[in-house]
Amino acid sequence: MGLINRLTGKRRSVDDLIFDSINIVLMLVLVVIMLYPMLNTLAISLNASTDTIRGGIRLLPREFTWYNYQHVFNEAQILRAGLTSILRTLIGTVLGVFASAMVAYTISRPHFFLKKFITITFVMTMYMNAGLIPTYLLHRELGLIGSFWVYILPTLIGVFNVIVIRSFIEGLPETLFESAKMDGAGEFTQFFRIALPLSLPVIATVSLFVAVGQWNQWFDVFIYNSSIPELSTLQYELMKVLSNSNAAFNSGAGAESAFAASQSGVVETVTPQSIRAAMTVVVSVPIIMVYPFLQKYFVKGLTIGGVKG
């Protein structure tokens, strides 16, 4: 209402001022709620571990240090595992989104006679699972164990992603496809020239979902490739660092070392809390850096949805 009054040149009423003030306060509260955990984690990761034990760290580190990050990156395999994670995320996202988009386009066509059967079959897989052991045996028979492609092929097509993209494509004007068909365009031409370019907003959204899932995955590394250092990922290596830190600290040796260091003024030591905070920052920064490049597509998607409504 306040925006409409400004555009039309009308004087703002008291109700408009109250409404805008409440909105501003609510947005500020929401920003604080969302940013505080991130800033607190960053502060703990940059604070000396022995000082963090005392508590009271809020938004700024009390005793600044880079040692927590040095300890994380000095661990074996971290840099190579980071490269594997990057390759896994890039390849898995590109192939996964492309394959899901092709399947979504196929079952979105009204003349496809297996449309209903395939959709029901896909949805059933979201509720029924054979379990870990049959899945492992299947991957072994397919020769995926001990291979980089065990990270990519089993999750190539996500049912949820297919349904989201299919719903978007079904919302596109059917006259576009009919006109292209009259001009002699085949299904591949319609997919690459019409469906895919017009679906960039939903493609960007699904790409972020897939990328985050690939980047954060570590359990499949533990199950299939834990004995192959060359195929280890960043998340799995950081999980091992945290497990080792927890084991050392819980055994008593780590706690005694941290206490002795705090008494002598030495800060070159780590605790599970500080390692956990540093790891959280390390694995979150790449995804946070990617989001601004996809944000414009989210806005475009909302705009298209608003126009359709």
PDB file of C-alpha atoms in Angstrom, residues 17-275:
ATOM      1  CA  LEU A  17       3.439   4.006   8.336  1.00  0.00           C
ATOM      2  CA  ILE A  18       2.488   1.449  10.997  1.00  0.00           C
ATOM      3  CA  PHE A  19       2.339  -1.336   8.420  1.00  0.00           C
ATOM      4  CA  ASP A  20       5.770  -0.446   6.969  1.00  0.00           C
ATOM      5  CA  SER A  21       7.305  -0.108  10.433  1.00  0.00           C
ATOM      6  CA  ILE A  22       6.062  -3.545  11.492  1.00  0.00           C
ATOM      7  CA  ASN A  23       7.397  -5.046   8.260  1.00  0.00           C
ATOM      8  CA  ILE A  24      10.821  -3.481   8.789  1.00  0.00           C
ATOM      9  CA  VAL A  25      11.014  -4.716  12.387  1.00  0.00           C
ATOM     10  CA  LEU A  26       9.969  -8.238  11.405  1.00  0.00           C
ATOM     11  CA  MET A  27      12.504  -8.342   8.555  1.00  0.00           C
ATOM     12  CA  LEU A  28      15.286  -7.144  10.877  1.00  0.00           C
ATOM     13  CA  VAL A  29      14.385  -9.808  13.436  1.00  0.00           C
ATOM     14  CA  LEU A  30      14.400 -12.443  10.680  1.00  0.00           C
ATOM     15  CA  VAL A  31      17.816 -11.267   9.445  1.00  0.00           C
ATOM     16  CA  VAL A  32      19.258 -11.446  12.970  1.00  0.00           C
ATOM     17  CA  ILE A  33      17.813 -14.927  13.526  1.00  0.00           C
ATOM     18  CA  MET A  34      19.343 -16.162  10.248  1.00  0.00           C
ATOM     19  CA  LEU A  35      22.731 -14.440  10.490  1.00  0.00           C
ATOM     20  CA  TYR A  36      23.559 -14.939  14.166  1.00  0.00           C
ATOM     21  CA  PRO A  37      24.264 -18.720  14.010  1.00  0.00           C
ATOM     22  CA  MET A  38      26.504 -18.202  10.971  1.00  0.00           C
ATOM     23  CA  LEU A  39      28.439 -15.318  12.522  1.00  0.00           C
ATOM     24  CA  ASN A  40      28.739 -17.167  15.823  1.00  0.00           C
ATOM     25  CA  THR A  41      30.154 -20.246  14.072  1.00  0.00           C
ATOM     26  CA  LEU A  42      32.614 -18.056  12.166  1.00  0.00           C
ATOM     27  CA  ALA A  43      33.714 -16.369  15.401  1.00  0.00           C
ATOM     28  CA  ILE A  44      34.287 -19.718  17.145  1.00  0.00           C
ATOM     29  CA  SER A  45      36.282 -21.012  14.169  1.00  0.00           C
ATOM     30  CA  LEU A  46      38.567 -17.950  14.369  1.00  0.00           C
ATOM     31  CA  ASN A  47      38.945 -18.070  18.146  1.00  0.00           C
ATOM     32  CA  ALA A  48      41.626 -19.919  20.102  1.00  0.00           C
ATOM     33  CA  SER A  49      40.326 -23.343  21.119  1.00  0.00           C
ATOM     34  CA  THR A  50      41.483 -23.042  24.720  1.00  0.00           C
ATOM     35  CA  ASP A  51      39.658 -19.748  25.037  1.00  0.00           C
ATOM     36  CA  THR A  52      36.508 -21.129  23.392  1.00  0.00           C
ATOM     37  CA  ILE A  53      36.207 -23.673  26.232  1.00  0.00           C
ATOM     38  CA  ARG A  54      35.453 -20.780  28.581  1.00  0.00           C
ATOM     39  CA  GLY A  55      32.346 -19.928  26.519  1.00  0.00           C
ATOM     40  CA  GLY A  56      30.912 -16.486  25.915  1.00  0.00           C
ATOM     41  CA  ILE A  57      31.848 -16.228  22.224  1.00  0.00           C
ATOM     42  CA  ARG A  58      29.167 -14.285  20.381  1.00  0.00           C
ATOM     43  CA  LEU A  59      29.778 -12.404  17.123  1.00  0.00           C
ATOM     44  CA  LEU A  60      33.518 -11.687  17.330  1.00  0.00           C
ATOM     45  CA  PRO A  61      36.472 -13.906  18.284  1.00  0.00           C
ATOM     46  CA  ARG A  62      38.009 -13.077  21.647  1.00  0.00           C
ATOM     47  CA  GLU A  63      41.494 -14.463  20.846  1.00  0.00           C
ATOM     48  CA  PHE A  64      41.930 -14.430  17.073  1.00  0.00           C
ATOM     49  CA  THR A  65      43.803 -17.317  15.442  1.00  0.00           C
ATOM     50  CA  TRP A  66      44.014 -19.191  12.141  1.00  0.00           C
ATOM     51  CA  TYR A  67      45.189 -22.384  13.830  1.00  0.00           C
ATOM     52  CA  ASN A  68      41.836 -24.153  13.627  1.00  0.00           C
ATOM     53  CA  TYR A  69      41.872 -23.832   9.838  1.00  0.00           C
ATOM     54  CA  GLN A  70      45.564 -24.753   9.684  1.00  0.00           C
ATOM     55  CA  HIS A  71      44.821 -27.916  11.627  1.00  0.00           C
ATOM     56  CA  VAL A  72      41.978 -28.842   9.255  1.00  0.00           C
ATOM     57  CA  PHE A  73      43.948 -28.227   6.058  1.00  0.00           C
ATOM     58  CA  ASN A  74      47.110 -29.871   7.385  1.00  0.00           C
ATOM     59  CA  GLU A  75      45.293 -33.173   7.627  1.00  0.00           C
ATOM     60  CA  ALA A  76      46.172 -35.688   4.930  1.00  0.00           C
ATOM     61  CA  GLN A  77      44.033 -35.874   1.805  1.00  0.00           C
ATOM     62  CA  ILE A  78      42.100 -32.653   2.498  1.00  0.00           C
ATOM     63  CA  LEU A  79      43.170 -30.769  -0.633  1.00  0.00           C
ATOM     64  CA  ARG A  80      42.894 -33.785  -2.930  1.00  0.00           C
ATOM     65  CA  ALA A  81      39.549 -34.684  -1.381  1.00  0.00           C
ATOM     66  CA  GLY A  82      38.405 -31.106  -1.983  1.00  0.00           C
ATOM     67  CA  LEU A  83      39.221 -31.460  -5.685  1.00  0.00           C
ATOM     68  CA  THR A  84      37.259 -34.720  -5.827  1.00  0.00           C
ATOM     69  CA  SER A  85      34.299 -33.013  -4.183  1.00  0.00           C
ATOM     70  CA  ILE A  86      34.420 -30.169  -6.701  1.00  0.00           C
ATOM     71  CA  LEU A  87      34.546 -32.582  -9.647  1.00  0.00           C
ATOM     72  CA  ARG A  88      31.779 -34.676  -8.134  1.00  0.00           C
ATOM     73  CA  THR A  89      29.576 -31.641  -7.608  1.00  0.00           C
ATOM     74  CA  LEU A  90      30.142 -30.192 -11.081  1.00  0.00           C
ATOM     75  CA  ILE A  91      29.759 -33.449 -13.019  1.00  0.00           C
ATOM     76  CA  GLY A  92      26.933 -34.751 -10.861  1.00  0.00           C
ATOM     77  CA  THR A  93      24.991 -31.500 -11.117  1.00  0.00           C
ATOM     78  CA  VAL A  94      25.358 -31.086 -14.889  1.00  0.00           C
ATOM     79  CA  LEU A  95      24.549 -34.702 -15.744  1.00  0.00           C
ATOM     80  CA  GLY A  96      21.880 -35.073 -13.080  1.00  0.00           C
ATOM     81  CA  VAL A  97      19.958 -31.937 -14.004  1.00  0.00           C
ATOM     82  CA  PHE A  98      20.228 -32.651 -17.730  1.00  0.00           C
ATOM     83  CA  ALA A  99      18.991 -36.240 -17.330  1.00  0.00           C
ATOM     84  CA  SER A 100      16.165 -35.176 -15.023  1.00  0.00           C
ATOM     85  CA  ALA A 101      15.137 -32.434 -17.456  1.00  0.00           C
ATOM     86  CA  MET A 102      14.993 -34.887 -20.373  1.00  0.00           C
ATOM     87  CA  VAL A 103      12.847 -37.338 -18.404  1.00  0.00           C
ATOM     88  CA  ALA A 104      10.643 -34.497 -17.166  1.00  0.00           C
ATOM     89  CA  TYR A 105      10.113 -33.235 -20.713  1.00  0.00           C
ATOM     90  CA  THR A 106       9.221 -36.731 -21.924  1.00  0.00           C
ATOM     91  CA  ILE A 107       6.527 -37.368 -19.311  1.00  0.00           C
ATOM     92  CA  SER A 108       5.193 -33.820 -19.681  1.00  0.00           C
ATOM     93  CA  ARG A 109       4.120 -34.431 -23.293  1.00  0.00           C
ATOM     94  CA  PRO A 110       0.358 -35.070 -23.467  1.00  0.00           C
ATOM     95  CA  HIS A 111       0.721 -37.494 -26.399  1.00  0.00           C
ATOM     96  CA  PHE A 112       3.217 -39.776 -24.588  1.00  0.00           C
ATOM     97  CA  PHE A 113       1.177 -42.949 -23.977  1.00  0.00           C
ATOM     98  CA  LEU A 114       3.296 -44.218 -21.034  1.00  0.00           C
ATOM     99  CA  LYS A 115       3.138 -40.893 -19.223  1.00  0.00           C
ATOM    100  CA  LYS A 116       0.872 -42.022 -16.379  1.00  0.00           C
ATOM    101  CA  PHE A 117       2.542 -45.403 -15.878  1.00  0.00           C
ATOM    102  CA  ILE A 118       6.082 -43.973 -15.697  1.00  0.00           C
ATOM    103  CA  THR A 119       5.007 -41.168 -13.369  1.00  0.00           C
ATOM    104  CA  ILE A 120       3.375 -43.608 -10.945  1.00  0.00           C
ATOM    105  CA  THR A 121       6.419 -45.902 -11.099  1.00  0.00           C
ATOM    106  CA  PHE A 122       8.752 -43.005 -10.338  1.00  0.00           C
ATOM    107  CA  VAL A 123       6.647 -41.804  -7.419  1.00  0.00           C
ATOM    108  CA  MET A 124       6.570 -45.309  -5.924  1.00  0.00           C
ATOM    109  CA  THR A 125      10.374 -45.275  -5.681  1.00  0.00           C
ATOM    110  CA  MET A 126      10.120 -42.281  -3.339  1.00  0.00           C
ATOM    111  CA  TYR A 127       8.294 -44.414  -0.767  1.00  0.00           C
ATOM    112  CA  MET A 128       9.825 -47.856  -1.276  1.00  0.00           C
ATOM    113  CA  ASN A 129      13.496 -48.749  -1.002  1.00  0.00           C
ATOM    114  CA  ALA A 130      15.224 -52.124  -1.244  1.00  0.00           C
ATOM    115  CA  GLY A 131      17.661 -51.220   1.518  1.00  0.00           C
ATOM    116  CA  LEU A 132      21.399 -50.775   1.857  1.00  0.00           C
ATOM    117  CA  ILE A 133      22.541 -54.366   1.286  1.00  0.00           C
ATOM    118  CA  PRO A 134      20.649 -54.967  -2.003  1.00  0.00           C
ATOM    119  CA  THR A 135      21.797 -51.553  -3.194  1.00  0.00           C
ATOM    120  CA  TYR A 136      25.405 -52.398  -2.389  1.00  0.00           C
ATOM    121  CA  LEU A 137      25.131 -55.748  -4.179  1.00  0.00           C
ATOM    122  CA  LEU A 138      23.620 -54.070  -7.229  1.00  0.00           C
ATOM    123  CA  HIS A 139      26.407 -51.493  -7.385  1.00  0.00           C
ATOM    124  CA  ARG A 140      28.968 -54.269  -7.062  1.00  0.00           C
ATOM    125  CA  GLU A 141      27.419 -56.239  -9.925  1.00  0.00           C
ATOM    126  CA  LEU A 142      27.434 -53.094 -12.060  1.00  0.00           C
ATOM    127  CA  GLY A 143      31.141 -52.577 -11.342  1.00  0.00           C
ATOM    128  CA  LEU A 144      30.650 -49.237  -9.614  1.00  0.00           C
ATOM    129  CA  ILE A 145      32.419 -50.111  -6.366  1.00  0.00           C
ATOM    130  CA  GLY A 146      35.830 -48.494  -6.272  1.00  0.00           C
ATOM    131  CA  SER A 147      34.870 -46.096  -9.068  1.00  0.00           C
ATOM    132  CA  PHE A 148      34.234 -42.363  -9.203  1.00  0.00           C
ATOM    133  CA  TRP A 149      30.970 -43.037 -11.057  1.00  0.00           C
ATOM    134  CA  VAL A 150      29.384 -44.596  -7.993  1.00  0.00           C
ATOM    135  CA  TYR A 151      28.890 -40.979  -6.876  1.00  0.00           C
ATOM    136  CA  ILE A 152      27.169 -39.972 -10.122  1.00  0.00           C
ATOM    137  CA  LEU A 153      25.182 -42.755 -11.807  1.00  0.00           C
ATOM    138  CA  PRO A 154      23.028 -44.069  -8.899  1.00  0.00           C
ATOM    139  CA  THR A 155      21.665 -40.560  -8.232  1.00  0.00           C
ATOM    140  CA  LEU A 156      21.580 -39.405 -11.839  1.00  0.00           C
ATOM    141  CA  ILE A 157      17.798 -38.981 -11.924  1.00  0.00           C
ATOM    142  CA  GLY A 158      16.033 -37.623  -8.872  1.00  0.00           C
ATOM    143  CA  VAL A 159      12.290 -38.254  -8.816  1.00  0.00           C
ATOM    144  CA  PHE A 160      11.535 -35.067  -6.912  1.00  0.00           C
ATOM    145  CA  ASN A 161      13.576 -33.035  -9.386  1.00  0.00           C
ATOM    146  CA  VAL A 162      11.790 -34.687 -12.310  1.00  0.00           C
ATOM    147  CA  ILE A 163       8.380 -33.838 -10.859  1.00  0.00           C
ATOM    148  CA  VAL A 164       9.365 -30.206 -10.241  1.00  0.00           C
ATOM    149  CA  ILE A 165      10.724 -29.717 -13.762  1.00  0.00           C
ATOM    150  CA  ARG A 166       7.791 -31.568 -15.331  1.00  0.00           C
ATOM    151  CA  SER A 167       5.307 -29.316 -13.546  1.00  0.00           C
ATOM    152  CA  PHE A 168       7.115 -26.238 -14.841  1.00  0.00           C
ATOM    153  CA  ILE A 169       7.232 -27.505 -18.424  1.00  0.00           C
ATOM    154  CA  GLU A 170       3.547 -28.405 -18.326  1.00  0.00           C
ATOM    155  CA  GLY A 171       2.878 -24.776 -17.411  1.00  0.00           C
ATOM    156  CA  LEU A 172       4.499 -23.525 -20.627  1.00  0.00           C
ATOM    157  CA  PRO A 173       2.118 -22.582 -23.475  1.00  0.00           C
ATOM    158  CA  GLU A 174       1.434 -25.685 -25.527  1.00  0.00           C
ATOM    159  CA  THR A 175       1.051 -23.509 -28.621  1.00  0.00           C
ATOM    160  CA  LEU A 176       4.825 -23.014 -28.656  1.00  0.00           C
ATOM    161  CA  PHE A 177       5.397 -26.728 -29.095  1.00  0.00           C
ATOM    162  CA  GLU A 178       2.591 -27.077 -31.610  1.00  0.00           C
ATOM    163  CA  SER A 179       3.977 -24.233 -33.730  1.00  0.00           C
ATOM    164  CA  ALA A 180       7.448 -25.761 -33.642  1.00  0.00           C
ATOM    165  CA  LYS A 181       6.015 -29.147 -34.614  1.00  0.00           C
ATOM    166  CA  MET A 182       4.205 -27.547 -37.591  1.00  0.00           C
ATOM    167  CA  ASP A 183       7.549 -26.091 -38.704  1.00  0.00           C
ATOM    168  CA  GLY A 184       9.065 -29.570 -38.720  1.00  0.00           C
ATOM    169  CA  ALA A 185      10.802 -29.527 -35.323  1.00  0.00           C
ATOM    170  CA  GLY A 186      11.306 -32.912 -33.696  1.00  0.00           C
ATOM    171  CA  GLU A 187      11.189 -33.737 -30.008  1.00  0.00           C
ATOM    172  CA  PHE A 188      14.898 -33.067 -29.480  1.00  0.00           C
ATOM    173  CA  THR A 189      14.605 -29.677 -31.184  1.00  0.00           C
ATOM    174  CA  GLN A 190      11.589 -28.779 -29.077  1.00  0.00           C
ATOM    175  CA  PHE A 191      13.444 -29.820 -25.933  1.00  0.00           C
ATOM    176  CA  PHE A 192      16.677 -27.926 -26.663  1.00  0.00           C
ATOM    177  CA  ARG A 193      15.150 -24.872 -28.369  1.00  0.00           C
ATOM    178  CA  ILE A 194      11.939 -24.357 -26.379  1.00  0.00           C
ATOM    179  CA  ALA A 195      11.601 -26.351 -23.165  1.00  0.00           C
ATOM    180  CA  LEU A 196      15.156 -26.028 -21.875  1.00  0.00           C
ATOM    181  CA  PRO A 197      15.664 -22.258 -22.454  1.00  0.00           C
ATOM    182  CA  LEU A 198      12.252 -21.379 -21.003  1.00  0.00           C
ATOM    183  CA  SER A 199      12.859 -23.615 -17.988  1.00  0.00           C
ATOM    184  CA  LEU A 200      16.053 -21.891 -16.813  1.00  0.00           C
ATOM    185  CA  PRO A 201      14.468 -20.657 -13.538  1.00  0.00           C
ATOM    186  CA  VAL A 202      13.462 -24.153 -12.428  1.00  0.00           C
ATOM    187  CA  ILE A 203      16.692 -25.621 -13.835  1.00  0.00           C
ATOM    188  CA  ALA A 204      18.692 -23.207 -11.677  1.00  0.00           C
ATOM    189  CA  THR A 205      16.660 -24.116  -8.601  1.00  0.00           C
ATOM    190  CA  VAL A 206      17.050 -27.851  -9.148  1.00  0.00           C
ATOM    191  CA  SER A 207      20.756 -27.362  -9.900  1.00  0.00           C
ATOM    192  CA  LEU A 208      21.232 -25.824  -6.478  1.00  0.00           C
ATOM    193  CA  PHE A 209      19.395 -28.738  -4.839  1.00  0.00           C
ATOM    194  CA  VAL A 210      21.554 -31.289  -6.660  1.00  0.00           C
ATOM    195  CA  ALA A 211      24.790 -29.383  -6.066  1.00  0.00           C
ATOM    196  CA  VAL A 212      24.177 -29.080  -2.328  1.00  0.00           C
ATOM    197  CA  GLY A 213      23.295 -32.775  -2.132  1.00  0.00           C
ATOM    198  CA  GLN A 214      26.446 -33.814  -4.001  1.00  0.00           C
ATOM    199  CA  TRP A 215      28.679 -31.459  -2.021  1.00  0.00           C
ATOM    200  CA  ASN A 216      27.391 -32.579   1.383  1.00  0.00           C
ATOM    201  CA  GLN A 217      27.385 -36.320   0.670  1.00  0.00           C
ATOM    202  CA  TRP A 218      29.873 -38.494   2.540  1.00  0.00           C
ATOM    203  CA  PHE A 219      28.056 -41.717   3.418  1.00  0.00           C
ATOM    204  CA  ASP A 220      28.439 -43.247  -0.035  1.00  0.00           C
ATOM    205  CA  VAL A 221      32.195 -42.635   0.210  1.00  0.00           C
ATOM    206  CA  PHE A 222      32.209 -44.485   3.528  1.00  0.00           C
ATOM    207  CA  ILE A 223      30.235 -47.419   2.091  1.00  0.00           C
ATOM    208  CA  TYR A 224      31.818 -47.825  -1.347  1.00  0.00           C
ATOM    209  CA  ASN A 225      35.238 -46.131  -1.488  1.00  0.00           C
ATOM    210  CA  SER A 226      36.527 -45.699   2.062  1.00  0.00           C
ATOM    211  CA  SER A 227      39.646 -47.784   1.287  1.00  0.00           C
ATOM    212  CA  ILE A 228      40.602 -45.706  -1.777  1.00  0.00           C
ATOM    213  CA  PRO A 229      42.213 -42.378  -0.743  1.00  0.00           C
ATOM    214  CA  GLU A 230      42.148 -41.061  -4.324  1.00  0.00           C
ATOM    215  CA  LEU A 231      38.319 -41.174  -4.336  1.00  0.00           C
ATOM    216  CA  SER A 232      37.773 -39.663  -0.906  1.00  0.00           C
ATOM    217  CA  THR A 233      35.748 -36.435  -0.711  1.00  0.00           C
ATOM    218  CA  LEU A 234      36.094 -33.328   1.420  1.00  0.00           C
ATOM    219  CA  GLN A 235      33.061 -34.110   3.557  1.00  0.00           C
ATOM    220  CA  TYR A 236      34.331 -37.602   4.337  1.00  0.00           C
ATOM    221  CA  GLU A 237      37.805 -36.371   5.234  1.00  0.00           C
ATOM    222  CA  LEU A 238      36.426 -33.654   7.478  1.00  0.00           C
ATOM    223  CA  MET A 239      34.167 -36.222   9.115  1.00  0.00           C
ATOM    224  CA  LYS A 240      37.254 -38.293   9.905  1.00  0.00           C
ATOM    225  CA  VAL A 241      39.053 -35.234  11.294  1.00  0.00           C
ATOM    226  CA  LEU A 242      36.107 -34.501  13.581  1.00  0.00           C
ATOM    227  CA  SER A 243      35.869 -38.146  14.672  1.00  0.00           C
ATOM    228  CA  ASN A 244      39.576 -38.237  15.499  1.00  0.00           C
ATOM    229  CA  SER A 245      39.317 -34.968  17.432  1.00  0.00           C
ATOM    230  CA  ASN A 246      36.319 -36.226  19.398  1.00  0.00           C
ATOM    231  CA  ALA A 247      38.071 -39.528  20.177  1.00  0.00           C
ATOM    232  CA  ALA A 248      41.237 -37.813  21.354  1.00  0.00           C
ATOM    233  CA  PHE A 249      39.340 -35.270  23.437  1.00  0.00           C
ATOM    234  CA  ASN A 250      36.987 -37.798  25.006  1.00  0.00           C
ATOM    235  CA  SER A 251      39.860 -40.099  25.926  1.00  0.00           C
ATOM    236  CA  GLY A 252      41.112 -37.501  28.373  1.00  0.00           C
ATOM    237  CA  ALA A 253      44.401 -36.768  26.664  1.00  0.00           C
ATOM    238  CA  GLY A 254      42.885 -34.019  24.558  1.00  0.00           C
ATOM    239  CA  ALA A 255      41.091 -32.453  27.511  1.00  0.00           C
ATOM    240  CA  GLU A 256      44.250 -32.504  29.649  1.00  0.00           C
ATOM    241  CA  SER A 257      46.258 -31.002  26.780  1.00  0.00           C
ATOM    242  CA  ALA A 258      43.719 -28.229  26.270  1.00  0.00           C
ATOM    243  CA  PHE A 259      43.597 -27.492  29.997  1.00  0.00           C
ATOM    244  CA  ALA A 260      47.403 -27.417  30.274  1.00  0.00           C
ATOM    245  CA  ALA A 261      47.624 -25.153  27.244  1.00  0.00           C
ATOM    246  CA  SER A 262      45.070 -22.762  28.697  1.00  0.00           C
ATOM    247  CA  GLN A 263      47.000 -22.583  31.960  1.00  0.00           C
ATOM    248  CA  SER A 264      50.332 -21.940  30.251  1.00  0.00           C
ATOM    249  CA  GLY A 265      48.964 -19.431  27.765  1.00  0.00           C
ATOM    250  CA  VAL A 266      49.629 -21.645  24.729  1.00  0.00           C
ATOM    251  CA  VAL A 267      46.861 -21.484  22.115  1.00  0.00           C
ATOM    252  CA  GLU A 268      48.211 -23.976  19.560  1.00  0.00           C
ATOM    253  CA  THR A 269      45.731 -26.716  20.280  1.00  0.00           C
ATOM    254  CA  VAL A 270      42.290 -27.721  19.045  1.00  0.00           C
ATOM    255  CA  THR A 271      39.031 -28.934  20.529  1.00  0.00           C
ATOM    256  CA  PRO A 272      36.069 -30.680  18.855  1.00  0.00           C
ATOM    257  CA  GLN A 273      34.006 -27.491  19.112  1.00  0.00           C
ATOM    258  CA  SER A 274      36.570 -25.353  17.304  1.00  0.00           C
ATOM    259  CA  ILE A 275      37.217 -28.024  14.663  1.00  0.00           C
TER     260      ILE A 275
END
